PDB file of C-alpha atoms in Angstrom:
ATOM      1  CA  LEU A 231      70.925 -63.915 -39.061  1.00  0.00           C
ATOM      2  CA  PRO A 232      71.859 -67.121 -37.241  1.00  0.00           C
ATOM      3  CA  THR A 233      69.902 -68.333 -34.262  1.00  0.00           C
ATOM      4  CA  VAL A 234      71.941 -67.817 -31.108  1.00  0.00           C
ATOM      5  CA  PHE A 235      70.990 -69.209 -27.686  1.00  0.00           C
ATOM      6  CA  SER A 236      67.493 -70.000 -28.904  1.00  0.00           C
ATOM      7  CA  THR A 237      64.918 -71.324 -26.449  1.00  0.00           C
ATOM      8  CA  PRO A 238      62.600 -73.688 -28.383  1.00  0.00           C
ATOM      9  CA  SER A 239      60.115 -74.056 -25.519  1.00  0.00           C
ATOM     10  CA  PHE A 240      59.319 -70.344 -25.603  1.00  0.00           C
ATOM     11  CA  PHE A 241      59.724 -69.263 -29.236  1.00  0.00           C
ATOM     12  CA  ALA A 242      57.267 -70.040 -31.997  1.00  0.00           C
ATOM     13  CA  MET A 243      58.689 -71.216 -35.310  1.00  0.00           C
ATOM     14  CA  SER A 244      59.328 -68.234 -37.572  1.00  0.00           C
ATOM     15  CA  SER A 245      61.484 -67.474 -40.573  1.00  0.00           C
ATOM     16  CA  GLU A 246      62.267 -64.076 -39.078  1.00  0.00           C
ATOM     17  CA  PRO A 247      64.906 -63.650 -36.349  1.00  0.00           C
ATOM     18  CA  SER A 248      63.443 -63.490 -32.850  1.00  0.00           C
ATOM     19  CA  LEU A 249      64.118 -60.730 -30.352  1.00  0.00           C
ATOM     20  CA  LYS A 250      66.687 -62.936 -28.646  1.00  0.00           C
ATOM     21  CA  ASP A 251      68.419 -63.643 -31.966  1.00  0.00           C
ATOM     22  CA  VAL A 252      68.637 -59.952 -32.845  1.00  0.00           C
ATOM     23  CA  PHE A 253      69.782 -59.027 -29.350  1.00  0.00           C
ATOM     24  CA  ALA A 254      72.444 -61.755 -29.348  1.00  0.00           C
ATOM     25  CA  ASN A 255      73.890 -60.566 -32.636  1.00  0.00           C
ATOM     26  CA  LYS A 256      74.061 -56.978 -31.435  1.00  0.00           C
ATOM     27  CA  ILE A 257      75.904 -57.698 -28.191  1.00  0.00           C
ATOM     28  CA  PRO A 258      79.376 -58.249 -29.728  1.00  0.00           C
ATOM     29  CA  VAL A 259      78.903 -55.111 -31.847  1.00  0.00           C
ATOM     30  CA  TRP A 260      78.001 -53.052 -28.782  1.00  0.00           C
ATOM     31  CA  GLN A 261      80.842 -54.567 -26.773  1.00  0.00           C
ATOM     32  CA  LYS A 262      83.369 -53.601 -29.442  1.00  0.00           C
ATOM     33  CA  GLU A 263      81.894 -50.113 -29.717  1.00  0.00           C
ATOM     34  CA  ILE A 264      82.145 -49.554 -25.951  1.00  0.00           C
ATOM     35  CA  LYS A 265      85.696 -50.899 -25.891  1.00  0.00           C
ATOM     36  CA  ASP A 266      86.722 -48.586 -28.739  1.00  0.00           C
ATOM     37  CA  VAL A 267      85.106 -45.546 -27.136  1.00  0.00           C
ATOM     38  CA  LYS A 268      86.816 -46.228 -23.792  1.00  0.00           C
ATOM     39  CA  GLN A 269      90.191 -46.760 -25.452  1.00  0.00           C
ATOM     40  CA  THR A 270      89.886 -43.591 -27.538  1.00  0.00           C
ATOM     41  CA  TYR A 271      88.177 -41.231 -25.120  1.00  0.00           C
ATOM     42  CA  GLY A 272      88.663 -42.888 -21.725  1.00  0.00           C
ATOM     43  CA  ASP A 273      90.597 -39.970 -20.232  1.00  0.00           C
ATOM     44  CA  LYS A 274      88.348 -37.228 -21.618  1.00  0.00           C
ATOM     45  CA  ILE A 275      86.305 -35.078 -19.240  1.00  0.00           C
ATOM     46  CA  LEU A 276      82.558 -34.953 -19.938  1.00  0.00           C
ATOM     47  CA  GLY A 277      81.813 -31.899 -17.819  1.00  0.00           C
ATOM     48  CA  THR A 278      81.775 -30.445 -14.345  1.00  0.00           C
ATOM     49  CA  CYS A 279      79.440 -30.608 -11.361  1.00  0.00           C
ATOM     50  CA  THR A 280      78.663 -27.755  -9.006  1.00  0.00           C
ATOM     51  CA  VAL A 281      77.723 -28.104  -5.346  1.00  0.00           C
ATOM     52  CA  GLU A 282      74.233 -26.842  -6.197  1.00  0.00           C
ATOM     53  CA  GLN A 283      73.826 -29.567  -8.840  1.00  0.00           C
ATOM     54  CA  ALA A 284      74.997 -32.226  -6.399  1.00  0.00           C
ATOM     55  CA  TYR A 285      72.362 -31.137  -3.873  1.00  0.00           C
ATOM     56  CA  GLY A 286      69.765 -30.781  -6.638  1.00  0.00           C
ATOM     57  CA  GLY A 287      69.863 -34.390  -7.818  1.00  0.00           C
ATOM     58  CA  MET A 288      72.670 -34.091 -10.404  1.00  0.00           C
ATOM     59  CA  ARG A 289      70.367 -32.308 -12.864  1.00  0.00           C
ATOM     60  CA  SER A 290      72.103 -31.659 -16.219  1.00  0.00           C
ATOM     61  CA  VAL A 291      75.243 -33.472 -15.076  1.00  0.00           C
ATOM     62  CA  LYS A 292      76.604 -35.905 -17.673  1.00  0.00           C
ATOM     63  CA  SER A 293      77.591 -38.843 -15.496  1.00  0.00           C
ATOM     64  CA  MET A 294      76.114 -42.017 -16.988  1.00  0.00           C
ATOM     65  CA  VAL A 295      75.685 -43.670 -20.379  1.00  0.00           C
ATOM     66  CA  TYR A 296      72.023 -44.366 -21.080  1.00  0.00           C
ATOM     67  CA  GLU A 297      71.044 -45.342 -24.613  1.00  0.00           C
ATOM     68  CA  THR A 298      67.386 -46.386 -24.609  1.00  0.00           C
ATOM     69  CA  SER A 299      65.869 -42.931 -24.263  1.00  0.00           C
ATOM     70  CA  LEU A 300      66.764 -39.258 -24.196  1.00  0.00           C
ATOM     71  CA  LEU A 301      64.686 -36.510 -22.613  1.00  0.00           C
ATOM     72  CA  ASP A 302      65.159 -33.230 -24.433  1.00  0.00           C
ATOM     73  CA  PRO A 303      63.742 -30.068 -22.797  1.00  0.00           C
ATOM     74  CA  VAL A 304      62.512 -28.832 -26.194  1.00  0.00           C
ATOM     75  CA  GLU A 305      61.704 -31.916 -28.281  1.00  0.00           C
ATOM     76  CA  GLY A 306      60.529 -34.120 -25.444  1.00  0.00           C
ATOM     77  CA  ILE A 307      61.469 -37.760 -25.055  1.00  0.00           C
ATOM     78  CA  ARG A 308      63.037 -39.932 -27.752  1.00  0.00           C
ATOM     79  CA  PHE A 309      63.153 -43.713 -27.664  1.00  0.00           C
ATOM     80  CA  ARG A 310      66.253 -44.992 -29.439  1.00  0.00           C
ATOM     81  CA  GLY A 311      66.284 -41.749 -31.395  1.00  0.00           C
ATOM     82  CA  LEU A 312      62.590 -41.799 -32.321  1.00  0.00           C
ATOM     83  CA  THR A 313      60.116 -39.192 -31.078  1.00  0.00           C
ATOM     84  CA  ILE A 314      56.695 -40.282 -29.830  1.00  0.00           C
ATOM     85  CA  PRO A 315      55.013 -39.305 -33.154  1.00  0.00           C
ATOM     86  CA  GLU A 316      57.690 -41.281 -35.025  1.00  0.00           C
ATOM     87  CA  CYS A 317      57.086 -44.295 -32.794  1.00  0.00           C
ATOM     88  CA  GLN A 318      53.348 -43.984 -33.412  1.00  0.00           C
ATOM     89  CA  LYS A 319      53.972 -43.932 -37.151  1.00  0.00           C
ATOM     90  CA  ARG A 320      56.617 -46.651 -37.480  1.00  0.00           C
ATOM     91  CA  LEU A 321      55.974 -49.279 -34.798  1.00  0.00           C
ATOM     92  CA  PRO A 322      53.529 -52.149 -35.458  1.00  0.00           C
ATOM     93  CA  LYS A 323      50.000 -51.734 -34.133  1.00  0.00           C
ATOM     94  CA  ALA A 324      47.206 -54.104 -33.204  1.00  0.00           C
ATOM     95  CA  LYS A 325      44.630 -54.728 -35.924  1.00  0.00           C
ATOM     96  CA  GLY A 326      42.325 -51.724 -35.963  1.00  0.00           C
ATOM     97  CA  GLY A 327      44.470 -49.873 -33.417  1.00  0.00           C
ATOM     98  CA  ASP A 328      46.113 -46.480 -33.674  1.00  0.00           C
ATOM     99  CA  GLU A 329      48.862 -46.815 -31.073  1.00  0.00           C
ATOM    100  CA  PRO A 330      52.026 -48.968 -31.106  1.00  0.00           C
ATOM    101  CA  LEU A 331      51.944 -52.332 -29.393  1.00  0.00           C
ATOM    102  CA  PRO A 332      53.947 -52.371 -26.134  1.00  0.00           C
ATOM    103  CA  GLU A 333      55.857 -55.448 -27.332  1.00  0.00           C
ATOM    104  CA  ALA A 334      56.996 -53.495 -30.388  1.00  0.00           C
ATOM    105  CA  LEU A 335      58.284 -50.693 -28.164  1.00  0.00           C
ATOM    106  CA  LEU A 336      60.090 -53.239 -25.973  1.00  0.00           C
ATOM    107  CA  TRP A 337      61.791 -54.592 -29.101  1.00  0.00           C
ATOM    108  CA  LEU A 338      62.838 -51.074 -30.107  1.00  0.00           C
ATOM    109  CA  LEU A 339      64.248 -50.313 -26.645  1.00  0.00           C
ATOM    110  CA  LEU A 340      66.278 -53.520 -26.491  1.00  0.00           C
ATOM    111  CA  THR A 341      67.653 -53.522 -30.034  1.00  0.00           C
ATOM    112  CA  GLY A 342      67.348 -50.025 -31.477  1.00  0.00           C
ATOM    113  CA  GLU A 343      65.441 -51.539 -34.416  1.00  0.00           C
ATOM    114  CA  VAL A 344      61.796 -51.366 -35.490  1.00  0.00           C
ATOM    115  CA  PRO A 345      60.350 -54.901 -35.574  1.00  0.00           C
ATOM    116  CA  THR A 346      58.101 -56.273 -38.280  1.00  0.00           C
ATOM    117  CA  GLN A 347      54.498 -57.192 -37.579  1.00  0.00           C
ATOM    118  CA  GLY A 348      55.507 -60.853 -37.593  1.00  0.00           C
ATOM    119  CA  GLN A 349      58.343 -60.335 -35.141  1.00  0.00           C
ATOM    120  CA  THR A 350      56.060 -58.384 -32.847  1.00  0.00           C
ATOM    121  CA  GLN A 351      53.440 -61.135 -32.928  1.00  0.00           C
ATOM    122  CA  ALA A 352      56.096 -63.775 -32.193  1.00  0.00           C
ATOM    123  CA  LEU A 353      57.191 -61.760 -29.154  1.00  0.00           C
ATOM    124  CA  ILE A 354      53.564 -61.457 -28.006  1.00  0.00           C
ATOM    125  CA  ASP A 355      53.133 -65.231 -28.320  1.00  0.00           C
ATOM    126  CA  ASP A 356      56.368 -65.814 -26.416  1.00  0.00           C
ATOM    127  CA  MET A 357      55.340 -63.529 -23.560  1.00  0.00           C
ATOM    128  CA  ASN A 358      51.874 -65.083 -23.374  1.00  0.00           C
ATOM    129  CA  LYS A 359      53.547 -68.459 -22.776  1.00  0.00           C
ATOM    130  CA  ARG A 360      55.640 -66.955 -19.985  1.00  0.00           C
ATOM    131  CA  ALA A 361      52.736 -65.110 -18.326  1.00  0.00           C
ATOM    132  CA  PRO A 362      51.130 -67.759 -16.070  1.00  0.00           C
ATOM    133  CA  LEU A 363      52.098 -67.478 -12.427  1.00  0.00           C
ATOM    134  CA  PRO A 364      52.961 -70.498 -10.317  1.00  0.00           C
ATOM    135  CA  GLU A 365      50.005 -71.416  -8.124  1.00  0.00           C
ATOM    136  CA  TRP A 366      51.981 -70.921  -4.925  1.00  0.00           C
ATOM    137  CA  ILE A 367      52.775 -67.298  -5.843  1.00  0.00           C
ATOM    138  CA  GLU A 368      49.111 -66.559  -6.543  1.00  0.00           C
ATOM    139  CA  GLN A 369      48.102 -68.101  -3.235  1.00  0.00           C
ATOM    140  CA  THR A 370      50.815 -66.169  -1.420  1.00  0.00           C
ATOM    141  CA  VAL A 371      49.519 -62.886  -2.826  1.00  0.00           C
ATOM    142  CA  LEU A 372      45.900 -63.777  -2.098  1.00  0.00           C
ATOM    143  CA  ASN A 373      46.843 -64.505   1.517  1.00  0.00           C
ATOM    144  CA  PHE A 374      48.471 -61.129   2.101  1.00  0.00           C
ATOM    145  CA  PRO A 375      46.751 -58.962   4.734  1.00  0.00           C
ATOM    146  CA  LYS A 376      44.090 -56.876   2.998  1.00  0.00           C
ATOM    147  CA  ASP A 377      45.451 -53.665   4.472  1.00  0.00           C
ATOM    148  CA  LEU A 378      48.970 -54.293   3.075  1.00  0.00           C
ATOM    149  CA  HIS A 379      49.787 -51.530   0.613  1.00  0.00           C
ATOM    150  CA  PRO A 380      49.194 -52.614  -3.030  1.00  0.00           C
ATOM    151  CA  MET A 381      52.727 -51.639  -4.091  1.00  0.00           C
ATOM    152  CA  THR A 382      54.157 -53.712  -1.228  1.00  0.00           C
ATOM    153  CA  GLN A 383      52.119 -56.698  -2.422  1.00  0.00           C
ATOM    154  CA  PHE A 384      53.208 -56.074  -6.006  1.00  0.00           C
ATOM    155  CA  SER A 385      56.883 -55.897  -5.030  1.00  0.00           C
ATOM    156  CA  MET A 386      56.699 -59.024  -2.870  1.00  0.00           C
ATOM    157  CA  ALA A 387      55.063 -61.009  -5.685  1.00  0.00           C
ATOM    158  CA  ILE A 388      57.832 -60.002  -8.096  1.00  0.00           C
ATOM    159  CA  LEU A 389      60.502 -60.963  -5.566  1.00  0.00           C
ATOM    160  CA  ALA A 390      58.812 -64.333  -5.067  1.00  0.00           C
ATOM    161  CA  CYS A 391      59.392 -65.091  -8.761  1.00  0.00           C
ATOM    162  CA  GLN A 392      63.114 -65.274  -7.956  1.00  0.00           C
ATOM    163  CA  ARG A 393      62.585 -68.893  -6.946  1.00  0.00           C
ATOM    164  CA  GLU A 394      62.322 -69.779 -10.654  1.00  0.00           C
ATOM    165  CA  SER A 395      65.063 -67.444 -11.851  1.00  0.00           C
ATOM    166  CA  HIS A 396      67.106 -68.722 -14.800  1.00  0.00           C
ATOM    167  CA  PHE A 397      69.969 -66.481 -13.729  1.00  0.00           C
ATOM    168  CA  ALA A 398      70.023 -67.699 -10.122  1.00  0.00           C
ATOM    169  CA  ALA A 399      70.026 -71.343 -11.216  1.00  0.00           C
ATOM    170  CA  ALA A 400      72.783 -70.811 -13.793  1.00  0.00           C
ATOM    171  CA  TYR A 401      74.843 -68.746 -11.352  1.00  0.00           C
ATOM    172  CA  GLN A 402      74.794 -71.569  -8.829  1.00  0.00           C
ATOM    173  CA  LYS A 403      76.140 -73.865 -11.539  1.00  0.00           C
ATOM    174  CA  GLY A 404      79.052 -71.486 -12.215  1.00  0.00           C
ATOM    175  CA  MET A 405      78.060 -69.963 -15.545  1.00  0.00           C
ATOM    176  CA  LYS A 406      80.567 -67.799 -17.411  1.00  0.00           C
ATOM    177  CA  LYS A 407      80.244 -64.018 -17.286  1.00  0.00           C
ATOM    178  CA  THR A 408      79.825 -63.991 -21.053  1.00  0.00           C
ATOM    179  CA  GLU A 409      76.577 -65.895 -20.521  1.00  0.00           C
ATOM    180  CA  TYR A 410      75.114 -63.540 -17.914  1.00  0.00           C
ATOM    181  CA  TRP A 411      73.033 -61.735 -20.515  1.00  0.00           C
ATOM    182  CA  VAL A 412      71.367 -64.950 -21.703  1.00  0.00           C
ATOM    183  CA  HIS A 413      69.792 -65.748 -18.349  1.00  0.00           C
ATOM    184  CA  THR A 414      69.167 -62.096 -17.482  1.00  0.00           C
ATOM    185  CA  TYR A 415      67.245 -61.835 -20.752  1.00  0.00           C
ATOM    186  CA  GLU A 416      65.104 -64.858 -19.876  1.00  0.00           C
ATOM    187  CA  ASP A 417      64.287 -63.521 -16.403  1.00  0.00           C
ATOM    188  CA  MET A 418      63.566 -60.055 -17.777  1.00  0.00           C
ATOM    189  CA  LEU A 419      61.014 -61.237 -20.339  1.00  0.00           C
ATOM    190  CA  THR A 420      59.338 -63.624 -17.918  1.00  0.00           C
ATOM    191  CA  CYS A 421      59.079 -60.921 -15.265  1.00  0.00           C
ATOM    192  CA  ILE A 422      57.551 -58.420 -17.693  1.00  0.00           C
ATOM    193  CA  ALA A 423      55.144 -61.059 -18.998  1.00  0.00           C
ATOM    194  CA  ARG A 424      53.924 -61.856 -15.472  1.00  0.00           C
ATOM    195  CA  LEU A 425      53.379 -58.264 -14.347  1.00  0.00           C
ATOM    196  CA  PRO A 426      49.800 -57.923 -15.677  1.00  0.00           C
ATOM    197  CA  ARG A 427      48.749 -61.119 -13.899  1.00  0.00           C
ATOM    198  CA  ILE A 428      50.406 -60.011 -10.668  1.00  0.00           C
ATOM    199  CA  ALA A 429      48.771 -56.580 -10.880  1.00  0.00           C
ATOM    200  CA  GLY A 430      45.414 -58.137 -11.702  1.00  0.00           C
ATOM    201  CA  LEU A 431      45.204 -60.424  -8.665  1.00  0.00           C
ATOM    202  CA  PRO A 432      42.409 -59.378  -6.290  1.00  0.00           C
ATOM    203  CA  ILE A 433      43.653 -57.731  -3.106  1.00  0.00           C
TER     204      ILE A 433
END
């Protein structure tokens, strides 16, 4: 697979396609699939909704396309079609570990594919490079009132990261809509990578 929109400063050299490469190559396929489905079935009715369902939180109402997971009342949850036992069996694990690495599950959710051990390690290395927080954000969090709710502090720290947003910077420069995903992807991975550090700051 060709390298598309690669980011050399974040990705380690590898002969295997990175998460961003795989994701980039899937986007046009997914776009065509969605376009075909809408053209073929756009006027079809998915179901009905009763007043009771509307008041009850739209339970069992088919009203949104959501592909990353499916919660079945009998089988339980599936991630991209895989049950939890299947994920435990197929996804890469840490050396000596019995459970899938979270980075491997992230890869599965984003692409629908099971990554190799090498691809998983490359993603781990990438996220470790993204993880450090700017000093000013750490100091901001440390200066919060001690009686401020932890989730409020957590949310405010995440929002503060917007100052370094790839998407915000590119948007101000007038990027094309076809490039939205590129910068959203960068912000998404950086945000996820920083969460443990944000959560681990003393409060």
